[in-house]
Tab-separated table of C-alpha atoms in Angstrom:
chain	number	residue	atom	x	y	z
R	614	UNK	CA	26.965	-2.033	-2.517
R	615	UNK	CA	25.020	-1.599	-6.274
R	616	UNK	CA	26.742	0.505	-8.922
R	617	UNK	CA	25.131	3.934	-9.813
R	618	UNK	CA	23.807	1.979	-12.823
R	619	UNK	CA	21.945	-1.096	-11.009
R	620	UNK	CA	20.437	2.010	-8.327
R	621	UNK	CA	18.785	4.216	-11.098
R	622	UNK	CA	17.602	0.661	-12.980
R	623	UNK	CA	15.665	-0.408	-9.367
R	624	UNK	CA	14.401	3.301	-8.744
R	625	UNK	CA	13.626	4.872	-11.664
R	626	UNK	CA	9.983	4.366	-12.769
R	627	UNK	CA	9.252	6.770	-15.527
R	628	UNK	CA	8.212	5.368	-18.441
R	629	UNK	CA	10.625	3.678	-21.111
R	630	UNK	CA	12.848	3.008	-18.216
R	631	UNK	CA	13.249	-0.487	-17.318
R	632	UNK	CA	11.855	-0.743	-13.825
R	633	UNK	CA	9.094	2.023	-15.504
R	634	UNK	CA	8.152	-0.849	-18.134
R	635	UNK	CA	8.535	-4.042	-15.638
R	636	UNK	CA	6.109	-1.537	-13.004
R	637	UNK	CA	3.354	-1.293	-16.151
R	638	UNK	CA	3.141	-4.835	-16.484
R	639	UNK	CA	1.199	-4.931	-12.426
R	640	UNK	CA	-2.087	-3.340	-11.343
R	641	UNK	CA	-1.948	0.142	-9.204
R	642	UNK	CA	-4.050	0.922	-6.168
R	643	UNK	CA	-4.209	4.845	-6.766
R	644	UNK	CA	-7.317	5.761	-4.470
R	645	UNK	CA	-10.160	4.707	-1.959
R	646	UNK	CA	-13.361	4.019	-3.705
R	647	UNK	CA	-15.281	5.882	-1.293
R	648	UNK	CA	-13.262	9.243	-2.361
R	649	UNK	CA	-14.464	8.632	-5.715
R	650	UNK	CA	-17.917	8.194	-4.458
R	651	UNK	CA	-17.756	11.100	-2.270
R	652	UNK	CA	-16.044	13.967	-4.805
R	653	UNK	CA	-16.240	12.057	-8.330
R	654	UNK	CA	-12.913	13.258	-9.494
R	655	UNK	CA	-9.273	12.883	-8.294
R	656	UNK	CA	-6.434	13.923	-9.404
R	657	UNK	CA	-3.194	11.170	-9.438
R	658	UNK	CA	0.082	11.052	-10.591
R	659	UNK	CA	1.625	7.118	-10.917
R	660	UNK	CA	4.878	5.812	-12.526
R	661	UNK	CA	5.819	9.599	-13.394
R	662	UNK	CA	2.382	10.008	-15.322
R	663	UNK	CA	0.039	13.003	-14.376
R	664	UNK	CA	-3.325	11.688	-14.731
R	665	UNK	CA	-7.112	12.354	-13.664
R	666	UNK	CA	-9.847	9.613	-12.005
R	667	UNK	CA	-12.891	10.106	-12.490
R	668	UNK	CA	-16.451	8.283	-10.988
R	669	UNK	CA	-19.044	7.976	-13.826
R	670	UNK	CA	-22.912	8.077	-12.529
R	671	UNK	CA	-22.942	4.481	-12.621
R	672	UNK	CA	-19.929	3.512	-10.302
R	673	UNK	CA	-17.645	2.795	-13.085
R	674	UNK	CA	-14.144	4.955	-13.524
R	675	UNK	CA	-12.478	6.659	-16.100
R	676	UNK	CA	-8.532	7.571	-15.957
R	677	UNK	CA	-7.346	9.788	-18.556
R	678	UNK	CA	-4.270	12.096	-18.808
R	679	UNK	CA	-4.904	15.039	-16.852
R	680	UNK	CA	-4.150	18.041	-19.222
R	681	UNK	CA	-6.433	18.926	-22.032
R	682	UNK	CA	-5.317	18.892	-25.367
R	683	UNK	CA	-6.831	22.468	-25.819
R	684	UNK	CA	-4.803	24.782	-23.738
R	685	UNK	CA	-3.270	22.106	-21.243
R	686	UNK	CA	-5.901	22.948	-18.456
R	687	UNK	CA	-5.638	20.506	-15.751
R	688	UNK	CA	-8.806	18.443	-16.184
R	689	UNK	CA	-8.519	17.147	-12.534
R	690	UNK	CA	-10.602	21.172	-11.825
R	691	UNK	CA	-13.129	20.070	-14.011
R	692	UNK	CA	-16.175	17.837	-13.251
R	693	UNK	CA	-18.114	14.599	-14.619
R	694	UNK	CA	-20.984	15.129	-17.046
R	695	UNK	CA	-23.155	12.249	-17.306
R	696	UNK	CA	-20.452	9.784	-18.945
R	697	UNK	CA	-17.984	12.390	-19.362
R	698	UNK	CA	-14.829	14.320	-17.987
R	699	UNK	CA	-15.502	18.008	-19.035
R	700	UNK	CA	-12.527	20.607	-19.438
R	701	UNK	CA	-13.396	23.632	-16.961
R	702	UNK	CA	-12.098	26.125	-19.450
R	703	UNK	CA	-13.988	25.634	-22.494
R	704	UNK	CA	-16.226	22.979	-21.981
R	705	UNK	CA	-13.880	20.540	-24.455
R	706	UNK	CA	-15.281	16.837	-22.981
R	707	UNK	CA	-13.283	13.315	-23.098
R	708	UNK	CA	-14.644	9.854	-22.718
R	709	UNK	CA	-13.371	7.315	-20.188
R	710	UNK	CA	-11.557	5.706	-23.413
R	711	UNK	CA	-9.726	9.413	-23.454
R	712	UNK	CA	-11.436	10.382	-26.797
R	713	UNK	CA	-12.671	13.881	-27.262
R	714	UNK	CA	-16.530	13.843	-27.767
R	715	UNK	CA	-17.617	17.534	-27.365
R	716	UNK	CA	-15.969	20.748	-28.606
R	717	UNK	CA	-18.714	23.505	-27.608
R	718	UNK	CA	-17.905	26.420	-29.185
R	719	UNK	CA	-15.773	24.781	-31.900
R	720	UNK	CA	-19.042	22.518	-32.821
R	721	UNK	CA	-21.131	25.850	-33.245
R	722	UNK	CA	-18.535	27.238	-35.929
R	723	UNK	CA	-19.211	26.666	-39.813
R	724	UNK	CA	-16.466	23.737	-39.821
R	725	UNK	CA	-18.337	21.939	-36.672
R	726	UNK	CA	-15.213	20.851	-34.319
R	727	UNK	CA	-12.398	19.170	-34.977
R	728	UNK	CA	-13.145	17.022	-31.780
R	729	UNK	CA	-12.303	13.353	-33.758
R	730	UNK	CA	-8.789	14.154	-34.048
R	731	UNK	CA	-7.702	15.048	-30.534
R	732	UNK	CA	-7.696	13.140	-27.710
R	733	UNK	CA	-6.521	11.879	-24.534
R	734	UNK	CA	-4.200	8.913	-22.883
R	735	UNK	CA	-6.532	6.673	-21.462
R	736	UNK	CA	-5.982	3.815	-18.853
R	737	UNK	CA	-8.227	0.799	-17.661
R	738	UNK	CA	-9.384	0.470	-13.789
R	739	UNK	CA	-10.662	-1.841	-11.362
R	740	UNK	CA	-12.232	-1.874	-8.153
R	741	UNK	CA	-11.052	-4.386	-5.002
R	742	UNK	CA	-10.891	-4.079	-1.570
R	743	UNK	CA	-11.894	-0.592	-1.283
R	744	UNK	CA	-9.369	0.138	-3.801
R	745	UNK	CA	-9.487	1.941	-7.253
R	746	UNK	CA	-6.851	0.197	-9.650
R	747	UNK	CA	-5.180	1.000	-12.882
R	748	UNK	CA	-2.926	-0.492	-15.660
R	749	UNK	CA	-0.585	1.403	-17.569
R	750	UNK	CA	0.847	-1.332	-19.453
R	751	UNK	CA	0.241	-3.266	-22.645
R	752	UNK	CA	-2.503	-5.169	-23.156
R	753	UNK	CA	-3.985	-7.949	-22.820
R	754	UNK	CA	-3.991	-6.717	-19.090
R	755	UNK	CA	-3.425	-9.311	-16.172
R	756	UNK	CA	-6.240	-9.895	-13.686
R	757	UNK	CA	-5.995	-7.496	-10.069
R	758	UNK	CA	-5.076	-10.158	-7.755
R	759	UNK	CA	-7.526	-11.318	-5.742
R	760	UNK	CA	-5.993	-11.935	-2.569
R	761	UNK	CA	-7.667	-13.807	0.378
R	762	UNK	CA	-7.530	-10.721	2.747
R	763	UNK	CA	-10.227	-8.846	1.190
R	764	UNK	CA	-12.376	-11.672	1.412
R	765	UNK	CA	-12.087	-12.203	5.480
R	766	UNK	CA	-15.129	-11.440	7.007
R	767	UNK	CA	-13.979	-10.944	11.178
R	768	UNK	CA	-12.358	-7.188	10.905
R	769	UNK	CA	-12.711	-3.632	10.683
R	770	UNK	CA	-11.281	-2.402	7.495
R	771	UNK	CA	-10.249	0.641	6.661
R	772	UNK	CA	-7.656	2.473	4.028
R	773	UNK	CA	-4.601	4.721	5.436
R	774	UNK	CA	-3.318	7.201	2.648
R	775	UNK	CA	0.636	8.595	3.279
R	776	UNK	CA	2.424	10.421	0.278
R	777	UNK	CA	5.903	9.689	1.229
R	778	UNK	CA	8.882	12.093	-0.281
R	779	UNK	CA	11.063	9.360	-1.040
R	780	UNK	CA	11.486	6.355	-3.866
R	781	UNK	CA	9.303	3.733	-3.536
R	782	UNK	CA	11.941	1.092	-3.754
R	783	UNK	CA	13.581	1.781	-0.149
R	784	UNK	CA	10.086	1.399	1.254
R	785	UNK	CA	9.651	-1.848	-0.115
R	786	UNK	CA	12.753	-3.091	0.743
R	787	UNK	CA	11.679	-2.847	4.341
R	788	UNK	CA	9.348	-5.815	3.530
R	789	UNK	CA	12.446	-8.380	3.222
R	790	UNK	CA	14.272	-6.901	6.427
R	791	UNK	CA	13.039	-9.141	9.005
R	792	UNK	CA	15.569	-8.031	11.728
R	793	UNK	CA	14.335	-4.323	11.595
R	794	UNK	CA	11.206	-5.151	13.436
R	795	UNK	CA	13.356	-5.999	16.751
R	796	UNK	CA	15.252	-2.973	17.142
R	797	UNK	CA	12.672	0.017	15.050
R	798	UNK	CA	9.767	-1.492	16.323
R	799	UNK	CA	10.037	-3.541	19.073
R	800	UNK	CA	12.890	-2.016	21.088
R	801	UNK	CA	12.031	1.473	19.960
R	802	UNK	CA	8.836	0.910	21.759
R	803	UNK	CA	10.493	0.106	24.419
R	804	UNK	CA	13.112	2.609	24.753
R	805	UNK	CA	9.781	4.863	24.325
R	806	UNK	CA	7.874	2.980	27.032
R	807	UNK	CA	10.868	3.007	29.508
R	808	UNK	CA	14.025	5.286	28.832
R	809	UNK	CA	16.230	4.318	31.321
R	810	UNK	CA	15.486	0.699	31.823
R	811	UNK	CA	13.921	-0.429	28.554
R	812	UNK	CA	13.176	-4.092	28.186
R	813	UNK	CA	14.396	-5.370	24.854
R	814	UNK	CA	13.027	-7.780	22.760
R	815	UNK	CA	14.931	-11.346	22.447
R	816	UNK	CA	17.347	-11.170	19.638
R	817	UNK	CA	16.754	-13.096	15.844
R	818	UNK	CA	19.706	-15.240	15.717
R	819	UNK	CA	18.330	-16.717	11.825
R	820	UNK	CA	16.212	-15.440	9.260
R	821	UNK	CA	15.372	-17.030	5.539
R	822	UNK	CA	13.396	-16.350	2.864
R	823	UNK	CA	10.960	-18.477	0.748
R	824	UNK	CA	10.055	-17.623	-2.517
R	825	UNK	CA	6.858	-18.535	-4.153
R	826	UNK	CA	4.272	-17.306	-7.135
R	827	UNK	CA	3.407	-14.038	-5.743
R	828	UNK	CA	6.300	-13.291	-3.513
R	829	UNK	CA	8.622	-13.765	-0.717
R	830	UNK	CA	7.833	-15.182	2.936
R	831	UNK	CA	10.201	-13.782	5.850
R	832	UNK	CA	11.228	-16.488	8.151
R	833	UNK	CA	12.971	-15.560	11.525
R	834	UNK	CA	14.596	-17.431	14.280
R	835	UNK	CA	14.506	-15.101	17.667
R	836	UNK	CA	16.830	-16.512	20.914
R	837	UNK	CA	14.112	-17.625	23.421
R	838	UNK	CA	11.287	-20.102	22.992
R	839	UNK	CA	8.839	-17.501	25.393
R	840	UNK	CA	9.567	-14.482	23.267
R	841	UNK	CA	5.652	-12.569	23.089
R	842	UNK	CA	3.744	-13.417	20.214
R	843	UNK	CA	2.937	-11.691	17.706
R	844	UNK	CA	4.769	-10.475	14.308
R	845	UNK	CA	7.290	-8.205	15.837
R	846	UNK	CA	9.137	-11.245	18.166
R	847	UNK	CA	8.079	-14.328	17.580
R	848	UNK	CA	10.261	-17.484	15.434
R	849	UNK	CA	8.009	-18.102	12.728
R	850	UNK	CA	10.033	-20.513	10.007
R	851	UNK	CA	9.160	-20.378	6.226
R	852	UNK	CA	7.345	-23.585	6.269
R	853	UNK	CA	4.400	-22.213	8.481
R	854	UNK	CA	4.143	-18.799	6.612
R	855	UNK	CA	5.462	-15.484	7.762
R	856	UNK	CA	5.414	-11.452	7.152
R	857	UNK	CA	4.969	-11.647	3.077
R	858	UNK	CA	6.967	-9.191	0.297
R	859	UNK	CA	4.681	-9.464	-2.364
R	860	UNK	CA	5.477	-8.399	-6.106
R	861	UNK	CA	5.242	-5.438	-7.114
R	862	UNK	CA	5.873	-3.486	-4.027
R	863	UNK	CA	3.450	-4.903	-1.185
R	864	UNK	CA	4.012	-5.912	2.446
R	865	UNK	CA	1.211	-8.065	3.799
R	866	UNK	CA	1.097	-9.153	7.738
R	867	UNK	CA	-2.152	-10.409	8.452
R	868	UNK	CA	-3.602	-7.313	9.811
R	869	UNK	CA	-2.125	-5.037	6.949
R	870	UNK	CA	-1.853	-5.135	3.421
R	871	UNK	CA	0.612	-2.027	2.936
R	872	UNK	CA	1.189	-0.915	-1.068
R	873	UNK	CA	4.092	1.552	-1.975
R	874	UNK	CA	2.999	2.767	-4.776
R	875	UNK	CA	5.528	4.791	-7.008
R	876	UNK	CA	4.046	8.345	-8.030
R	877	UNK	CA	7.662	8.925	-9.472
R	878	UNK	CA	11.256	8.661	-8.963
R	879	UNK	CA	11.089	10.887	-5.767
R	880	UNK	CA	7.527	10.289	-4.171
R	881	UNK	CA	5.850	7.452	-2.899
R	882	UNK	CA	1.974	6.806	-1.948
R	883	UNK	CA	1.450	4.587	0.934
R	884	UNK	CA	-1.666	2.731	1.070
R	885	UNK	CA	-2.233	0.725	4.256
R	886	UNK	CA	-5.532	-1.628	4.041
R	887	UNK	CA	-5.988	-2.167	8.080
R	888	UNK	CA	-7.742	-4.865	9.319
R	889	UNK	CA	-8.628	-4.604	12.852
R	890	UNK	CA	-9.450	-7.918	14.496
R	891	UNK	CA	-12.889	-8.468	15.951
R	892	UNK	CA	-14.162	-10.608	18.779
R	893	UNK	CA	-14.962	-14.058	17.473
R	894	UNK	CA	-18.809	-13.773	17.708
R	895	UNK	CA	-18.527	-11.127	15.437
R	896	UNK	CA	-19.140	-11.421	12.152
R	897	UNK	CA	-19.207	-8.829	9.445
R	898	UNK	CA	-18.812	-10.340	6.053
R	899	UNK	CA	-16.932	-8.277	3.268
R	900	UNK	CA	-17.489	-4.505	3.257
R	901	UNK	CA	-18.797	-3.446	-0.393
R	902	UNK	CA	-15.797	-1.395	-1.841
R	903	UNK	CA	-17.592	1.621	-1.261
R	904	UNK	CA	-18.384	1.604	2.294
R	905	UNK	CA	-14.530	1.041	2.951
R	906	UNK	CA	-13.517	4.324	5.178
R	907	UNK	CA	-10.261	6.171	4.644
R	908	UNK	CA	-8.018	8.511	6.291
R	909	UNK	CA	-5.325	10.653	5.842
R	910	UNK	CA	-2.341	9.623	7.986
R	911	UNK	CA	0.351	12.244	8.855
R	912	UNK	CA	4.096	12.185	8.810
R	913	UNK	CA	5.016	14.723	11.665
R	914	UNK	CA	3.053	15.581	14.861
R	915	UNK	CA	0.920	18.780	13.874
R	916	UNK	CA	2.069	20.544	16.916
R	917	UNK	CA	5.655	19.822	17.036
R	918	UNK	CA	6.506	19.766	12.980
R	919	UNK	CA	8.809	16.328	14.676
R	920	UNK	CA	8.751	12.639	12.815
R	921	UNK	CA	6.014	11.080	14.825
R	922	UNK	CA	7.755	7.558	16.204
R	923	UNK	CA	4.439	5.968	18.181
R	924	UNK	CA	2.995	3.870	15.555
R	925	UNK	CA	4.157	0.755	13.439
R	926	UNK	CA	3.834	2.336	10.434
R	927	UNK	CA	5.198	5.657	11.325
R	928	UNK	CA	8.529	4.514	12.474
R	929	UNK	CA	8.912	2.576	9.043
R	930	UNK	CA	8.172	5.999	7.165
R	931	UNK	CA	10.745	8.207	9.232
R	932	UNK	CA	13.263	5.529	8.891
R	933	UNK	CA	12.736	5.564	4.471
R	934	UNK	CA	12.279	9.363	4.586
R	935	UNK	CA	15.407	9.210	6.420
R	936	UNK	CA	17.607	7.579	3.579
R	937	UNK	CA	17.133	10.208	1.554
R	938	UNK	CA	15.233	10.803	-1.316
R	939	UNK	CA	16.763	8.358	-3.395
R	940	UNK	CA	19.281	6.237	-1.544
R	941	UNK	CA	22.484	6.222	-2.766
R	942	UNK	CA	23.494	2.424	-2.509
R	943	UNK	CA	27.020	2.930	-3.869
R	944	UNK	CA	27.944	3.832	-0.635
R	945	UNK	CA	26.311	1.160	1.888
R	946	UNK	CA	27.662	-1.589	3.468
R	947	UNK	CA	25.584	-4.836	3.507
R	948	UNK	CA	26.047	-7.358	6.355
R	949	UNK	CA	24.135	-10.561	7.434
R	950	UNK	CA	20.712	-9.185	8.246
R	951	UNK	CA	20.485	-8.026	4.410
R	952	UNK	CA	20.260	-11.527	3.005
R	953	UNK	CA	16.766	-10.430	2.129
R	954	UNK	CA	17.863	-7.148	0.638
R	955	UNK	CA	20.088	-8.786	-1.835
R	956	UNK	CA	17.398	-11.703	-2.726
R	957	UNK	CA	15.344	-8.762	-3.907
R	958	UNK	CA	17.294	-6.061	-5.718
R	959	UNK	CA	18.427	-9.552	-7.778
R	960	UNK	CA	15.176	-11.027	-8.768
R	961	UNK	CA	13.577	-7.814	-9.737
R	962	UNK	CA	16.816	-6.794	-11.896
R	963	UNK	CA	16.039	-10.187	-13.086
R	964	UNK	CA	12.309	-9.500	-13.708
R	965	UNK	CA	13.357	-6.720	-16.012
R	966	UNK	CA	15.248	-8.891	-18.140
R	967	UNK	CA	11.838	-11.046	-17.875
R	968	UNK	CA	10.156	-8.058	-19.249
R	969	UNK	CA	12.466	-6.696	-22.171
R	970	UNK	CA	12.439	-10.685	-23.736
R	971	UNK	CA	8.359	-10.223	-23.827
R	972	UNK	CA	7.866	-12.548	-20.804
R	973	UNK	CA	5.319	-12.157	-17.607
R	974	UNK	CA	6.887	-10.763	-14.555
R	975	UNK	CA	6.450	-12.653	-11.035
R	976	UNK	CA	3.204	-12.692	-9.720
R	977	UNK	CA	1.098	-12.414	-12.961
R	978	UNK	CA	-2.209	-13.645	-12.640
R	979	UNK	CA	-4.603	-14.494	-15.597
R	980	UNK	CA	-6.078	-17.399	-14.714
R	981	UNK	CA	-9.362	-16.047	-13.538
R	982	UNK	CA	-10.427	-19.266	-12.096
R	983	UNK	CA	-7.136	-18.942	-10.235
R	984	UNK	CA	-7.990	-15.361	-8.984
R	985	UNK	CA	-10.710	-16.301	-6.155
R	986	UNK	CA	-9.317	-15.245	-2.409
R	987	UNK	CA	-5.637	-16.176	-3.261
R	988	UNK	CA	-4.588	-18.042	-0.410
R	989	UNK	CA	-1.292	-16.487	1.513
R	990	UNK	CA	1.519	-18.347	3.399
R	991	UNK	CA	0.370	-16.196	6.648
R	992	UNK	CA	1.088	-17.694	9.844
R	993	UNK	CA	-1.963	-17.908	12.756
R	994	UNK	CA	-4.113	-17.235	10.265
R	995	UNK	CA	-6.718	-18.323	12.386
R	996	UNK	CA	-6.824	-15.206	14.080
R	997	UNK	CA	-7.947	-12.771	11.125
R	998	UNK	CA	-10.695	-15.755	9.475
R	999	UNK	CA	-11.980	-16.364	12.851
R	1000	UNK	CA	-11.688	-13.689	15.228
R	1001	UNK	CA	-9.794	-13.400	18.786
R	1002	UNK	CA	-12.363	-15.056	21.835
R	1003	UNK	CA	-14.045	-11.912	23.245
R	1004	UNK	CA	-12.089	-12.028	26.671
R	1005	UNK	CA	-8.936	-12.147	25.046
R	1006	UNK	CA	-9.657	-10.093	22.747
R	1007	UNK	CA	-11.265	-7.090	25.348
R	1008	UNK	CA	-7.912	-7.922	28.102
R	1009	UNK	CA	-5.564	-6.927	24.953
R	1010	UNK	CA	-7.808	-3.988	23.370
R	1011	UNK	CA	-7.433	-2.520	26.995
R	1012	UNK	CA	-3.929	-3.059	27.706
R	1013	UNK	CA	-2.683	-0.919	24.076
R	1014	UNK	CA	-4.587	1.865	25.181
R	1015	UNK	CA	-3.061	1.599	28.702
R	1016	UNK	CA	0.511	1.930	27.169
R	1017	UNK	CA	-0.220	4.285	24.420
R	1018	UNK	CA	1.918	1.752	21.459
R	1019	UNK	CA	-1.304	1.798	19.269
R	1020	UNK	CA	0.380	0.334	16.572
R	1021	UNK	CA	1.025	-3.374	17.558
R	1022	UNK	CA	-1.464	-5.816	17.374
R	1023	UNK	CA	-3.481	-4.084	14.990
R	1024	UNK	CA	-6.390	-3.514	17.767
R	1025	UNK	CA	-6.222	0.229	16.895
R	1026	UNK	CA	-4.324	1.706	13.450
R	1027	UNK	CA	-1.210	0.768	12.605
R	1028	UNK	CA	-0.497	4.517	12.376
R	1029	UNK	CA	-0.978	7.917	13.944
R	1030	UNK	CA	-3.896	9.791	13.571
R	1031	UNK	CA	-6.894	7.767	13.085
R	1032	UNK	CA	-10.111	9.861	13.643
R	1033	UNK	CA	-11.880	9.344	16.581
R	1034	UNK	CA	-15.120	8.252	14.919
R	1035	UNK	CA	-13.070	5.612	13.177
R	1036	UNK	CA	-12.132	4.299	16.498
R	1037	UNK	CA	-15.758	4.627	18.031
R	1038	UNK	CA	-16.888	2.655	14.469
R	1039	UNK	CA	-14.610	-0.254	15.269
R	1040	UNK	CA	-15.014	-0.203	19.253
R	1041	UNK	CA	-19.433	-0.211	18.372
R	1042	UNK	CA	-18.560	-3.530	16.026
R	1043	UNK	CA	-16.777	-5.022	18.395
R	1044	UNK	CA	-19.430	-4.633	21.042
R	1045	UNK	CA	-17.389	-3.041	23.225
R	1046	UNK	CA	-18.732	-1.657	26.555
R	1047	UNK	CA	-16.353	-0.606	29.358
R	1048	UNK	CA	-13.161	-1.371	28.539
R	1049	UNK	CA	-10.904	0.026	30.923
R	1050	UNK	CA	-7.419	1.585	30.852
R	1051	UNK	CA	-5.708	0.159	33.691
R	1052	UNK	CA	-4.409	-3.429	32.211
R	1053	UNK	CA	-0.699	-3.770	32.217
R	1054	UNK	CA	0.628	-2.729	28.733
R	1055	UNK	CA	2.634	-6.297	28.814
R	1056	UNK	CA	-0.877	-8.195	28.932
């Protein structure tokens, strides 16, 4: 168990806080890049910081403190002028580097505005994999990294968006618990598929953890060489690659790329960048940031108000909700299958010591050179660079939808509630034409 002490240092992000300074030293993913495109102005709150995003006219963004400096309007209800983020009150207008460059009325009076001494907080932002990013640290600022996935060119991409009610650092946590995946995931399904009689998957009987520059690699060993493949089940040993727990707060599987990105202490913004496989004789290259789709993805079944349990990614999200807002370490009790749990909370109370003596946290990147498709210790990576064959790929497309588990495999989302156009999108990309139902769901 941690002491009240080491809990608030890994949870609290605000800023002057440790974590709140080690978390400004990364690049944020805060929104699609097709919202931006679509409505030009966003509102966002990260590391405890109310702020507005803004698209200027020529696909740049701005990302300024959200309240005026006038009357404390929320600039978020205003809109883009030409270069500009205008004040709906009064009309006051900010640049993207947050200073104030029009004061209306004030500019009509005999002393002309007093527009070059107020201002606004302003941030820097990139754009990368369908992905708006911003850094709220010091300067110089380290480069977004570039990471292979959003260079593959054989998948169906698409962004899921999840505000979470609970601290990021319990969600990413998940990323270095290896034996989770047997009993939420793949025996949960189970129990789901089959109450009485469920099948359960083989047991891990190891797991170990490889650290290297821009995170952690989860190794497993599980009892039985036939165990199904796939990421849920299957012995996959550090040397060959595995799930990766990537600084700050990203989970990457092959098919997913999932960001927990801390709005504050007691909310959480899940970003899922999906990659649905294609057939092998597809080929789609990489989708302009732009074009990248998005979708909101629920927590609880519309109808029923319940914790929806039938996709990956929703099971994680009832299971972090479910630890309360905050969870209060001081009173847990660790055993093997946290070996992972501890290797993290240590190295990042260890990156804020990095921090406070002026150093680079893990994972920096500034080497541009360096930052071109940053290749990942992912295992079978064959499968997301090159496709699936078409048969295989049409036998297992058919046999998800037959058992209704949409979220393994990462043939359809890895959570509830994709829109059915989505679906259609991918299904006309893959060239799919009668695919039928009836396969058995263990194909």
């Amino acid at each position: 168990m941690l002491s009240e002490e080491k809990n608030q240092l890994l949870t609290q992000v605000g800023a002057g806080t440790p974590m709140g300074e080690l978390l400004r030293r990364y690049w944020h993913p805060i929104a699609p890049a097709m919202e931006l495109r679509e409505k030009r102005v966003k509102p966002v709150r990260l590391l405890g910081e109310d702020l507005v995003l803004f698209r200027k006219p020529g696909g740049d963004h701005g990302l300024i403190s959200r309240h005026c400096p006038h009357r404390r309007t929320d600039l978020s209800r205003g809109w883009v002028d030409g270069e500009l983020m205008r004040c709906a009150y009064h009309g006051w207008a900010f640049d993207s580097d947050g200073r104030c460059v029009e004061q209306p009325f004030e500019e009509a009076g005999p002393a002309g505005g007093f527009h070059d001494k107020v201002g606004v907080t302003s941030y820097p932002t990139a754009t990368l994999g369908g992905l708006v990013w911003a850094y709220l640290g010091p300067g110089p600022a380290p480069l977004v990294p570039d990471f292979e996935t959003f260079s593959w060119e054989h998948g169906f991409v698409e962004l899921i968006i999840t505000e979470l009610p609970c601290n990021w650092f319990q969600c990413h946590e998940n990323g270095m618990d290896p034996v989770h995946f047997e009993w939420l995931h793949s025996n949960g399904n189970a129990v789901r598929l089959d109450p009485e009689d469920p099948e359960y998957a083989p047991r891990h009987t190891a797991i170990d953890f490889l650290e290297f520059e821009h995170g952690f690699v989860n190794g497993r060993e599980v009892e039985t060489e036939n165990a199904p493949e796939g990421a849920f089940a299957r012995t996959t040993s550090t040397a060959e690659g595995g799930i990766l727990c990537l600084w700050p707060y990203t989970l990457a599987s092959g098919n997913t790329v999932e960001f927990r990105v801390p709005m504050d202490d007691h909310r959480t913004l899940n970003i899922t960048w999906q990659y649905s496989v294609l057939p092998d004789d597809v080929t789609v290259g990489v989708p302009e940031s732009e074009a990248i789709p998005y979708w909101s993805g629920p927590l609880t079944d519309p109808t029923t108000h319940e914790l929806i349990m039938s996709h990956t990614g929703n099971q994680d999200f009832a299971i972090w909700t479910g630890q309360g807002t905050v969870t209060d370490r001081t009173s847990e009790h660790l055993g093997r299958s946290d070996k992972g749990i501890t290797l993290l909370r240590r190295r990042y109370l260890e990156a804020i010591e990095q921090v406070a003596k002026g150093e680079d946290p893990p994972g920096t990147v500034r080497d541009p050179e360096a930052n071109v498709a940053i290749q990942l210790p992912l295992p079978r990576k064959f499968i997301y660079t090159d496709g699936i064959p078409r048969g295989v790929f049409e036998e297992k497309l058919a046999a998800r939808k037959a058992s209704g588990l949409f979220g393994i495999g990462g043939f359809l989302a890895v959570q509830a509630g994709r829109p059915e156009h989505l679906q259609a999108a991918y299904e006309a990309m893959a060239g799919i034409t009668g695919v039928t139902t009836e396969a058995s769901p263990d194909a």
